[in-house]
Coordinates of C-alpha atoms and ligand atoms in Angstrom, one line a residue:
M507 CA 6.6 36.7 -15.0
P508 CA 7.0 32.9 -15.4
R509 CA 7.0 31.8 -19.0
H510 CA 5.3 28.5 -18.3
V511 CA 2.7 28.0 -15.6
A512 CA 1.2 24.5 -15.1
I513 CA -1.8 23.9 -12.9
I514 CA -3.1 20.8 -11.2
M515 CA -6.8 21.7 -11.0
D516 CA -7.9 19.8 -7.9
G517 CA -10.7 20.0 -5.4
N518 CA -13.8 20.1 -7.5
G519 CA -15.4 17.2 -5.6
R520 CA -14.7 18.8 -2.2
W521 CA -16.0 22.1 -3.4
A522 CA -19.3 20.4 -4.3
A523 CA -19.4 18.3 -1.1
A524 CA -19.0 21.4 1.1
R525 CA -22.1 22.8 -0.5
G526 CA -24.2 19.6 -0.4
L527 CA -24.0 19.4 -4.2
P528 CA -23.2 16.4 -6.5
R529 CA -19.6 16.1 -7.6
V530 CA -20.4 17.0 -11.2
E531 CA -21.5 20.5 -10.1
G532 CA -18.0 21.0 -8.9
H533 CA -16.6 19.9 -12.2
R534 CA -19.0 22.3 -14.0
R535 CA -17.9 25.2 -11.9
G536 CA -14.3 24.0 -12.5
V537 CA -14.8 24.6 -16.2
E538 CA -15.7 28.2 -15.4
A539 CA -12.6 28.6 -13.3
L540 CA -10.6 27.3 -16.3
R541 CA -12.2 29.9 -18.5
R542 CA -11.2 32.7 -16.1
T543 CA -7.8 31.4 -15.7
V544 CA -7.1 31.2 -19.4
R545 CA -8.2 34.8 -19.7
A546 CA -6.1 35.9 -16.8
A547 CA -3.1 34.0 -18.1
T548 CA -3.5 35.8 -21.5
E549 CA -3.8 39.2 -19.9
L550 CA -0.7 38.6 -17.6
G551 CA 1.4 37.7 -20.7
I552 CA 2.1 34.1 -19.7
S553 CA 3.3 32.2 -22.8
V554 CA 2.3 28.6 -21.9
L555 CA -0.4 27.4 -19.5
T556 CA -0.6 23.7 -18.9
I557 CA -3.6 22.2 -17.2
F558 CA -4.1 18.8 -15.7
S559 CA -7.6 17.9 -16.7
F560 CA -7.8 14.0 -16.6
S561 CA -5.1 11.7 -15.4
S562 CA -4.3 8.1 -16.5
E563 CA -5.3 7.1 -13.0
N564 CA -8.7 8.9 -13.0
W565 CA -10.1 5.9 -15.0
S566 CA -10.4 4.3 -11.5
R567 CA -13.3 6.6 -10.6
P568 CA -16.9 5.4 -10.9
P569 CA -18.1 5.2 -14.5
S570 CA -20.8 7.8 -13.9
E571 CA -18.2 10.4 -12.9
I572 CA -15.9 9.5 -15.9
G573 CA -19.0 10.0 -18.1
D574 CA -19.6 13.4 -16.6
L575 CA -15.9 14.4 -17.1
M576 CA -15.9 13.3 -20.7
A577 CA -19.2 15.1 -21.4
L578 CA -17.7 18.3 -19.9
L579 CA -14.6 18.0 -22.1
R580 CA -16.8 17.5 -25.2
R581 CA -18.9 20.5 -24.2
F582 CA -15.8 22.6 -23.4
I583 CA -14.3 22.0 -26.8
R584 CA -17.5 22.5 -28.7
K585 CA -18.5 25.7 -26.9
D586 CA -15.1 27.3 -26.2
L587 CA -12.9 26.4 -29.1
A588 CA -14.1 29.3 -31.4
E589 CA -13.5 31.8 -28.6
L590 CA -10.1 30.3 -27.8
H591 CA -9.2 30.6 -31.5
E592 CA -10.5 34.2 -31.7
S593 CA -8.2 35.0 -28.7
N594 CA -5.3 33.6 -30.6
V595 CA -4.8 30.8 -28.2
R596 CA -3.0 27.8 -29.5
V597 CA -4.3 24.5 -28.1
R598 CA -2.0 21.5 -27.6
I599 CA -3.0 18.1 -26.1
V600 CA -0.6 15.9 -24.2
G601 CA -1.5 12.4 -23.0
E602 CA -2.5 9.0 -24.4
R603 CA -4.9 9.2 -27.4
E604 CA -5.3 5.4 -27.6
G605 CA -8.4 4.1 -25.8
L606 CA -10.2 7.3 -25.9
E607 CA -13.7 7.4 -27.7
R608 CA -13.4 8.2 -31.3
D609 CA -15.4 11.5 -31.1
I610 CA -13.1 12.7 -28.4
C611 CA -10.0 12.0 -30.4
L612 CA -11.6 13.9 -33.3
L613 CA -12.4 16.9 -31.1
L614 CA -8.9 17.0 -29.6
Q615 CA -7.4 16.9 -33.1
E616 CA -9.8 19.5 -34.3
A617 CA -8.7 21.8 -31.5
E618 CA -5.1 21.4 -32.3
D619 CA -5.6 21.8 -36.1
L620 CA -7.8 24.8 -35.9
T621 CA -5.4 26.7 -33.6
R622 CA -2.0 25.5 -34.9
G623 CA -1.1 28.9 -36.4
N624 CA -2.0 30.9 -33.4
T625 CA 0.7 33.0 -31.7
G626 CA -0.8 34.0 -28.3
L627 CA -1.1 31.9 -25.2
T628 CA -0.3 28.1 -25.7
L629 CA -2.8 26.2 -23.7
V630 CA -1.5 22.6 -23.1
V631 CA -4.3 20.3 -22.0
A632 CA -3.0 17.3 -20.2
F633 CA -5.8 14.7 -20.9
N634 CA -5.5 11.0 -20.2
Y635 CA -2.1 12.0 -19.1
G636 CA 0.4 10.2 -16.8
A637 CA 4.0 11.3 -16.5
R638 CA 5.3 7.7 -15.9
Q639 CA 3.4 6.5 -18.9
E640 CA 4.9 9.4 -21.0
I641 CA 8.4 8.6 -19.8
A642 CA 7.9 4.8 -20.5
R643 CA 6.7 5.7 -24.0
A644 CA 9.8 7.8 -24.6
A645 CA 11.9 4.8 -23.4
Q646 CA 10.1 2.5 -25.9
L647 CA 10.8 4.9 -28.8
L648 CA 14.4 5.0 -27.9
A649 CA 14.6 1.2 -27.5
I650 CA 13.1 0.8 -31.0
E651 CA 15.8 3.2 -32.5
V652 CA 18.5 1.1 -30.7
A653 CA 17.0 -2.2 -31.9
E654 CA 16.9 -0.9 -35.4
G655 CA 20.6 0.2 -35.2
R656 CA 19.7 3.9 -35.7
L657 CA 20.9 4.8 -32.2
S658 CA 23.6 3.7 -29.8
A659 CA 22.5 3.1 -26.2
A660 CA 25.4 5.1 -25.0
D661 CA 24.1 8.2 -26.8
I662 CA 20.9 8.2 -24.7
S663 CA 21.0 11.5 -22.7
P664 CA 18.5 13.4 -20.7
E665 CA 18.1 15.8 -23.7
L666 CA 17.5 12.9 -26.0
L667 CA 15.0 11.3 -23.8
G668 CA 13.3 14.6 -23.2
S669 CA 13.0 15.1 -27.0
H670 CA 10.8 11.9 -27.1
L671 CA 8.2 13.2 -24.6
H672 CA 4.8 14.5 -25.8
A673 CA 5.6 18.1 -26.3
P674 CA 9.4 18.4 -26.5
D675 CA 9.3 22.0 -27.9
I676 CA 7.5 23.3 -24.8
P677 CA 9.9 24.7 -22.1
D678 CA 9.7 23.1 -18.6
P679 CA 7.2 24.7 -16.3
D680 CA 8.6 27.5 -14.2
V681 CA 5.9 27.0 -11.6
I682 CA 3.4 24.2 -10.9
I683 CA 0.4 25.3 -8.9
R684 CA -1.9 22.8 -7.2
T685 CA -5.2 23.8 -5.7
S686 CA -7.2 22.1 -2.9
G687 CA -4.3 22.0 -0.4
E688 CA -3.0 18.6 -1.5
Q689 CA 0.8 18.7 -1.7
R690 CA 1.7 16.1 -4.3
L691 CA 2.3 15.8 -8.1
S692 CA -0.1 12.8 -8.7
N693 CA 1.9 11.6 -11.7
F694 CA 1.9 15.1 -13.4
L695 CA 5.0 16.3 -15.4
L696 CA 7.5 14.3 -13.3
W697 CA 10.3 14.7 -15.9
Q698 CA 9.6 18.4 -16.6
A699 CA 9.2 19.3 -13.0
A700 CA 12.8 18.7 -12.1
Y701 CA 13.4 22.4 -11.3
S702 CA 9.9 23.8 -11.3
E703 CA 8.8 25.8 -8.2
L704 CA 5.8 24.2 -6.6
V705 CA 3.1 26.3 -5.2
F706 CA 0.2 24.8 -3.2
V707 CA -2.9 26.9 -2.8
P708 CA -5.4 26.1 -0.1
I709 CA -8.5 26.8 -2.2
N710 CA -10.6 24.4 -4.3
W711 CA -10.3 24.7 -8.1
P712 CA -13.8 26.1 -8.7
D713 CA -12.9 29.1 -6.5
F714 CA -9.7 29.8 -8.5
D715 CA -9.6 33.2 -10.2
R716 CA -7.2 35.9 -11.5
A717 CA -6.4 37.0 -7.9
A718 CA -5.5 33.5 -6.9
L719 CA -3.3 33.1 -10.0
E720 CA -1.5 36.4 -9.3
G721 CA -1.1 35.4 -5.7
A722 CA 0.6 32.1 -6.8
I723 CA 2.8 34.0 -9.2
A724 CA 3.8 36.4 -6.5
E725 CA 4.8 33.4 -4.3
Y726 CA 6.8 32.0 -7.2
R727 CA 8.6 35.3 -7.7
R728 CA 9.7 35.3 -4.0
R729 CA 11.5 32.0 -4.6
E730 CA 15.2 31.8 -5.4
R731 CA 15.8 29.5 -8.3
R732 CA 19.3 27.9 -8.2
F733 CA 19.2 25.0 -10.7
G734 CA 22.0 23.4 -8.6
G735 CA 24.3 26.3 -8.8
L736 CA 24.9 29.4 -6.6
V737 CA 23.1 32.7 -6.7
A738 CA 24.9 35.9 -6.9
N739 CA 25.9 37.5 -3.5
T740 CA 25.6 34.2 -1.6
G741 CA 29.2 33.0 -2.0
S742 CA 32.1 34.4 -0.1
Ligands
IPE502 C1 -10.2 17.7 -9.9 O1 -11.1 17.6 -8.8 C2 -10.7 17.2 -11.1 C3 -10.3 15.9 -11.7 C4 -9.4 15.2 -11.0 C5 -10.8 15.5 -12.9 P1 -11.3 16.2 -8.0 O2 -12.5 15.5 -8.7 O3 -10.2 15.5 -7.8 O4 -11.9 16.8 -6.6 P2 -11.6 16.2 -5.2 O5 -10.1 16.1 -5.1 O6 -12.3 14.9 -5.1 O7 -12.1 17.3 -4.3
IPE503 C1 -4.9 15.0 -10.1 O1 -5.9 15.1 -9.2 C2 -5.4 14.9 -11.5 C3 -6.2 16.1 -12.0 C4 -6.3 17.1 -11.4 C5 -6.7 15.9 -13.3 P1 -6.4 13.8 -8.4 O2 -7.5 14.3 -7.5 O3 -6.8 12.7 -9.4 O4 -5.2 13.3 -7.5 P2 -5.1 12.4 -6.2 O5 -5.9 11.2 -6.4 O6 -5.8 13.3 -5.1 O7 -3.6 12.2 -6.0
MG504 MG1 -8.7 15.3 -6.5

């Protein structure tokens, strides 16, 4: 079983368009798929589930769609937080908090605070998240330490930079799943994805369920991870 599964939840709009429905209906059904997936991940014994719910670049969508997505986030936290807490889920948020509406910041904080002591599934919500922004922020923090004389530039290593990312204690994802058939990362976990297996699933996110998750994990388990080295029995 992979320890850390990350998912790019894509295809809500196409799911809706294929049914002649407004895009927001796809996002609503996407929240239901998320509920199913969190439950399935818990049952399958996955330790960490990271979900890409809103990217730094998604601000370029029409204001009405952004409003719909923010409303769904608010509703998700208000409605589901108690149940997540009861299920021993620990919620973590990664992404830029600055620039978010104040009530959203408070809800995100509440979700993290309430579930901080939980020991079951860790649900990492990437919200207003962009990997380049995350790496640039880490570089800024390191530059400040150098400027203040607390760090020598020569001591900056991958490990040190990694320790300045949003959630440095979370292990890198073993597998990144993207739904909708698109085969790109769209600025998701670029640093952490160095050796992640990528699995692209040809269904839209609102149709994702436990069987689809198990299928993606089965595909991951067929992969041979090498991390740049050699695997037993392939040398001669
Ligand atoms: C994913 O579905 C949800 C978000 C990016 C917030 P999309 O809204 O990207 O759906 P498509 O890709 O247009 O079908
Ligand atoms: C990635 O999907 C972001 C999320 C799933 C939140 P997008 O739909 O925004 O990505 P592109 O624009 O197709 O690359
Ligand atoms: Mg999309």
